[in-house]
Tab-separated table of C-alpha atoms and ligand atoms in Angstrom:
chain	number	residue	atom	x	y	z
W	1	UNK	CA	-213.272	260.296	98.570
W	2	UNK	CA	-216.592	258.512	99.079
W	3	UNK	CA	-218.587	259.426	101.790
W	4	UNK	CA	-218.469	257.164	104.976
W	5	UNK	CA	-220.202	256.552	108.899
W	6	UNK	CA	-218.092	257.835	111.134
W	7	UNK	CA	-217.261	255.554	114.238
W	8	UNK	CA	-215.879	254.956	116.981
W	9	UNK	CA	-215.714	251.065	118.754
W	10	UNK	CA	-215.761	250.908	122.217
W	11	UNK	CA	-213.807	248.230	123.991
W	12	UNK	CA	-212.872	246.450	127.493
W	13	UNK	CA	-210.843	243.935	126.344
W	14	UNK	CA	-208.624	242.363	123.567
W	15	UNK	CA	-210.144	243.841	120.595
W	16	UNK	CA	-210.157	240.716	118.381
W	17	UNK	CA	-213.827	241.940	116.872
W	18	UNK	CA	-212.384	245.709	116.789
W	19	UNK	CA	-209.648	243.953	114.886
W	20	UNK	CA	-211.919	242.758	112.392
W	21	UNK	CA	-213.685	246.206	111.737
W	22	UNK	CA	-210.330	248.031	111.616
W	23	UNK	CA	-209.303	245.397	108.740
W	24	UNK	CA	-212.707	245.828	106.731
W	25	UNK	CA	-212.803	249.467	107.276
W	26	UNK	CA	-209.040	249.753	105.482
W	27	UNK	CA	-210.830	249.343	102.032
W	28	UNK	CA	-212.190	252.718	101.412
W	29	UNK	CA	-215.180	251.244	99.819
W	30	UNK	CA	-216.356	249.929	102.980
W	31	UNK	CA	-219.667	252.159	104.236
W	32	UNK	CA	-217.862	253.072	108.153
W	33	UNK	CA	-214.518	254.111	109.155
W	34	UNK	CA	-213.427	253.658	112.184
W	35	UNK	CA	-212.132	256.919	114.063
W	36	UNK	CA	-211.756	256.298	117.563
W	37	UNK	CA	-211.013	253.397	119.772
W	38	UNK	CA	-212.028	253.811	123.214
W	39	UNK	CA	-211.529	251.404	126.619
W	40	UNK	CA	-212.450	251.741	129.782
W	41	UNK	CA	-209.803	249.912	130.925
W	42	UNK	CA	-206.315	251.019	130.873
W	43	UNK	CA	-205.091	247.322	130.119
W	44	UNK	CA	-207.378	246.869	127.061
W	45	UNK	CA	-205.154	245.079	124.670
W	46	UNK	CA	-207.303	246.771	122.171
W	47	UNK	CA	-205.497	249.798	122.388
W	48	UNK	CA	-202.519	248.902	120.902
W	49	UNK	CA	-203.683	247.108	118.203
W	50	UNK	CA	-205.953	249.980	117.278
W	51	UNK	CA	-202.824	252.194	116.994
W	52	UNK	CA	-201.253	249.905	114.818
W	53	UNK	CA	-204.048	250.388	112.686
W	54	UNK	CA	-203.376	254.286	112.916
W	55	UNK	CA	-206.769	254.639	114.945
W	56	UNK	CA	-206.863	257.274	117.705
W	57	UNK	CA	-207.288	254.741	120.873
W	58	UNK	CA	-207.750	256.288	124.347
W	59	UNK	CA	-209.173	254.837	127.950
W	60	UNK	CA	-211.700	256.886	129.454
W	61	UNK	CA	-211.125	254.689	132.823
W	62	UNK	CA	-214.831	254.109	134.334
W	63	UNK	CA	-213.182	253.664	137.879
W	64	UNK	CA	-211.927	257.475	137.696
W	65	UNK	CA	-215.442	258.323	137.710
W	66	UNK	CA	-217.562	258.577	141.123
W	67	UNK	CA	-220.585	257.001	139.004
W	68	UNK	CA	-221.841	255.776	135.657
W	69	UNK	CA	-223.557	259.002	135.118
W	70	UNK	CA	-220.125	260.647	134.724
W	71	UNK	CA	-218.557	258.050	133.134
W	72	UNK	CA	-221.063	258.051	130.177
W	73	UNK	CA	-221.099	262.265	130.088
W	74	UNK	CA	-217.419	262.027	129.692
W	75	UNK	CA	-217.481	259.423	126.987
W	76	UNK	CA	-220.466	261.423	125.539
W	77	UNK	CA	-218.246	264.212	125.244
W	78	UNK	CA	-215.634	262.858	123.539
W	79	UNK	CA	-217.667	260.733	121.064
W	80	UNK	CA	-219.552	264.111	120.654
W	81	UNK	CA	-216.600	266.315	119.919
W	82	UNK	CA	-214.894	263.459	117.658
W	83	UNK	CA	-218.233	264.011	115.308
W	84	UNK	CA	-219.160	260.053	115.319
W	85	UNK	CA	-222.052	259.295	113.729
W	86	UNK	CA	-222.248	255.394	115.262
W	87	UNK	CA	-220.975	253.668	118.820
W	88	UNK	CA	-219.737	250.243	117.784
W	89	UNK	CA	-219.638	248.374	120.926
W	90	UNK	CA	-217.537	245.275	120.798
W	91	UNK	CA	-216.915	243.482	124.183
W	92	UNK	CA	-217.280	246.430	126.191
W	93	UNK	CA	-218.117	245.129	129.586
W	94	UNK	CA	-219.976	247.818	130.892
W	95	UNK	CA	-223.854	248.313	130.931
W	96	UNK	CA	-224.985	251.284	129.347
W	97	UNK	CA	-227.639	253.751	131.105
W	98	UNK	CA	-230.582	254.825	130.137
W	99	UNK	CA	-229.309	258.722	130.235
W	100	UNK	CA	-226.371	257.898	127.559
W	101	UNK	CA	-229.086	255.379	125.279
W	102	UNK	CA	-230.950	258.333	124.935
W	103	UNK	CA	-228.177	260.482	123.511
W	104	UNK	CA	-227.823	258.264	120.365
W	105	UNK	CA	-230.674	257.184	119.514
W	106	UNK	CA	-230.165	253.718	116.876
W	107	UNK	CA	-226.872	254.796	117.065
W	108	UNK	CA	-225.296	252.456	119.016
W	109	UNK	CA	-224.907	248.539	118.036
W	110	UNK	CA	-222.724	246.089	119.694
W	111	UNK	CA	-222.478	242.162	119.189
W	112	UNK	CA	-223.306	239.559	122.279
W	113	UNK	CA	-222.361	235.901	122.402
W	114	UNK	CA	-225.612	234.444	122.235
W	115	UNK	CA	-228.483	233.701	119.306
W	116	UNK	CA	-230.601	236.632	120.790
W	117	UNK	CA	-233.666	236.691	122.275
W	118	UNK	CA	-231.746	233.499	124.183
W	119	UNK	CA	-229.251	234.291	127.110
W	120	UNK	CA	-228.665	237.976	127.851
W	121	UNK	CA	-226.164	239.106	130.431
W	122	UNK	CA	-223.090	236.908	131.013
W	123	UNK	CA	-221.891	233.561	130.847
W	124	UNK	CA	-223.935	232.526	127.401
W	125	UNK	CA	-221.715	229.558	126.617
W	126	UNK	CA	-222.001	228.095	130.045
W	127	UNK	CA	-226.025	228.489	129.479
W	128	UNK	CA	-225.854	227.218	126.407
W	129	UNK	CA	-223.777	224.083	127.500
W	130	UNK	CA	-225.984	223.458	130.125
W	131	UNK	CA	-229.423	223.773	128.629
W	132	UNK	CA	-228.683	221.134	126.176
W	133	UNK	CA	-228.349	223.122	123.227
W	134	UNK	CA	-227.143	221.910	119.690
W	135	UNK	CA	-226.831	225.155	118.202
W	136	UNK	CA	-225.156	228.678	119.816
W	137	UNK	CA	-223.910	231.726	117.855
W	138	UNK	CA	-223.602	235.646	118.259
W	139	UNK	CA	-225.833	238.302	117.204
W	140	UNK	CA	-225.425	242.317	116.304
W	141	UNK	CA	-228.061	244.119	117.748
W	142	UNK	CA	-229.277	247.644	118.634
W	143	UNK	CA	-228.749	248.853	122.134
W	144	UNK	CA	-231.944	249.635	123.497
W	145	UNK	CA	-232.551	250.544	127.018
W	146	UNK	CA	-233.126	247.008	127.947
W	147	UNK	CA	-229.812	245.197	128.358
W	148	UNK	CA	-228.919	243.274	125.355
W	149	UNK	CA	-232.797	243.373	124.491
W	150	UNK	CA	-232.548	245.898	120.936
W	151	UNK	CA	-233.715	244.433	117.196
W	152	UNK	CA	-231.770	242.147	116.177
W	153	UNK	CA	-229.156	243.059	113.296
W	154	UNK	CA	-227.795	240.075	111.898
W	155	UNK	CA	-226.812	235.955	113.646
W	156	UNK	CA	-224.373	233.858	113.055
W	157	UNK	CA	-224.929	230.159	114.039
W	158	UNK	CA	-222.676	227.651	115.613
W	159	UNK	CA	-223.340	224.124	116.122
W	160	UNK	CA	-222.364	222.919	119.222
W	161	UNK	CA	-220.379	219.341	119.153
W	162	UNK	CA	-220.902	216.749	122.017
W	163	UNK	CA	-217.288	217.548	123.561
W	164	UNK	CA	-217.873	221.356	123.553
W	165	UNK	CA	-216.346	223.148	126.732
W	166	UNK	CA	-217.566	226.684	127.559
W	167	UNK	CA	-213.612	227.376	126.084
W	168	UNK	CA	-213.745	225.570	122.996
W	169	UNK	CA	-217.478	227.115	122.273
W	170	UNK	CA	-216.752	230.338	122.599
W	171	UNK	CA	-213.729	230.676	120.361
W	172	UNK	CA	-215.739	229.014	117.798
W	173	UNK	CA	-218.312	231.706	118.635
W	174	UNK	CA	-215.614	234.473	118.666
W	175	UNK	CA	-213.987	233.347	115.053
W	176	UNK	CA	-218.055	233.480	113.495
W	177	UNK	CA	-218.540	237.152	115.299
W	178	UNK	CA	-215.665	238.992	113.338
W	179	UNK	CA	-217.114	238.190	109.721
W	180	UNK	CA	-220.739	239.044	111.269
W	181	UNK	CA	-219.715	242.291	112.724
W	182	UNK	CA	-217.927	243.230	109.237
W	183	UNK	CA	-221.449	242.199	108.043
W	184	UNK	CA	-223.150	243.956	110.292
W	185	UNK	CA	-221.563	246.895	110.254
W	186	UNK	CA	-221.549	247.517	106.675
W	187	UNK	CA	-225.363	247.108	106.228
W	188	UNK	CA	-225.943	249.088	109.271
W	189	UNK	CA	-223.653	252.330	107.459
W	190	UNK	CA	-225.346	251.914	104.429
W	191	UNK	CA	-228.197	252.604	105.792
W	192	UNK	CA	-227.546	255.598	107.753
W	193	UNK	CA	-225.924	256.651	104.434
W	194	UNK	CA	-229.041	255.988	102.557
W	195	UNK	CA	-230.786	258.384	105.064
W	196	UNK	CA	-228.627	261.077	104.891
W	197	UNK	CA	-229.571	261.011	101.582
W	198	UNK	CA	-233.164	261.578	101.874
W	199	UNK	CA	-233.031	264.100	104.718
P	201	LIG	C1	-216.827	238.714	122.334
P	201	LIG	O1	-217.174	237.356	122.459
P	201	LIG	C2	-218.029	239.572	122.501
P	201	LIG	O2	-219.179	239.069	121.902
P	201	LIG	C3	-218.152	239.526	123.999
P	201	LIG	O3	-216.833	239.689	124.459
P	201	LIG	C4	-215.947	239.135	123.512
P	201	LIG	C5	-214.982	240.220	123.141
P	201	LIG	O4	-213.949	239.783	122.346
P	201	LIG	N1	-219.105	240.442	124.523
P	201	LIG	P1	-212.940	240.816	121.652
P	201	LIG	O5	-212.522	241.837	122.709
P	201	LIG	O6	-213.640	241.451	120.496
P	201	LIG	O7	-211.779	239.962	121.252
């Protein structure tokens, strides 16, 4: 079997861009495979779809922990002891710190809802609506120790139409983020499988 990135995607919410990784990652030519699904919320409607992709899926619940700190080391632990090579993150809602960055070093990427550098944090539609844009989009990046402030991996534009709502915008930004993250992702695995090459 050819050799492929281990992963795991981390969630908070309904999966739709896990979805999309799952489906890619069912061809075995595809660079990553996706090992793990993890949410920190118990409700995560990710879960269940992961599992009907066969994909381990667990919640690691960050309100069982006292603090972030052992939140992370817990999820460190597991994505440690699975062996994955690369944290997908894909609309998991919680800010990562500085301590867990530092454990995976260009190892994690995740996808925001915004053409980055523009509108980090939340509520990019709504800022994009209101500034008077004519274009939005999404964007895979590298988490870097600045919130949503890593290289950029790959865009996908949107226009935006004159009758846009912040609803209607962002599920046409969510239908362009699946085939970018499928993008993404597979350029991103090569990669790391070119390197293991040369090491
Ligand atoms: C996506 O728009 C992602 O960019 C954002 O949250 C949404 C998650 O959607 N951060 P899903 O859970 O992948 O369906």
């Amino acid at each position: 079997m050819t050799e492929r990135v281990k992963c795991a995607v981390l969630i908070s919410g309904g999966g739709s861009n896990m979805q999309a990784l799952a489906q890619a990652a069912l061809d075995e030519a595809y660079p990553a495979q996706i090992d793990l699904v993890i949410a920190n919320r118990p409700n995560a409607g990710g879960l269940d779809k992961a599992r009907r992709f066969g994909i381990q899926a667990m919640c690691i619940d960050h309100k069982d922990f006292e603090n972030r700190e052992k939140f992370e080391r817990a999820l460190h632990s597991v994505l440690h002891q699975a062996g994955i090579e690369l944290v997908v993150c894909a609309g998991f809602m919680r800010v990562l710190t500085p301590w867990f960055v530092s454990r995976w070093p260009g190892r994690i990427i995740n996808i925001h809802p915004s053409l980055l550098p523009k509108y980090k944090g939340l509520h990019t539609h709504r800022r994009a609506l209101e500034a008077g844009d004519t274009e939005h989009g999404a964007s895979v990046h590298w988490v870097s120790e600045e919130l949503d402030g890593g290289a950029v991996i790959a865009q996908a534009h949107v226009p935006i139409a004159p009758g846009d709502t912040e609803e209607s915008l962002a599920a046409k930004v969510l239908l362009k983020e699946h085939p970018l993250y499928v993008r993404a992702l597979r350029s991103t695995a090569q990669k790391i499988l070119e390197s293991r090459g040369k090491n």
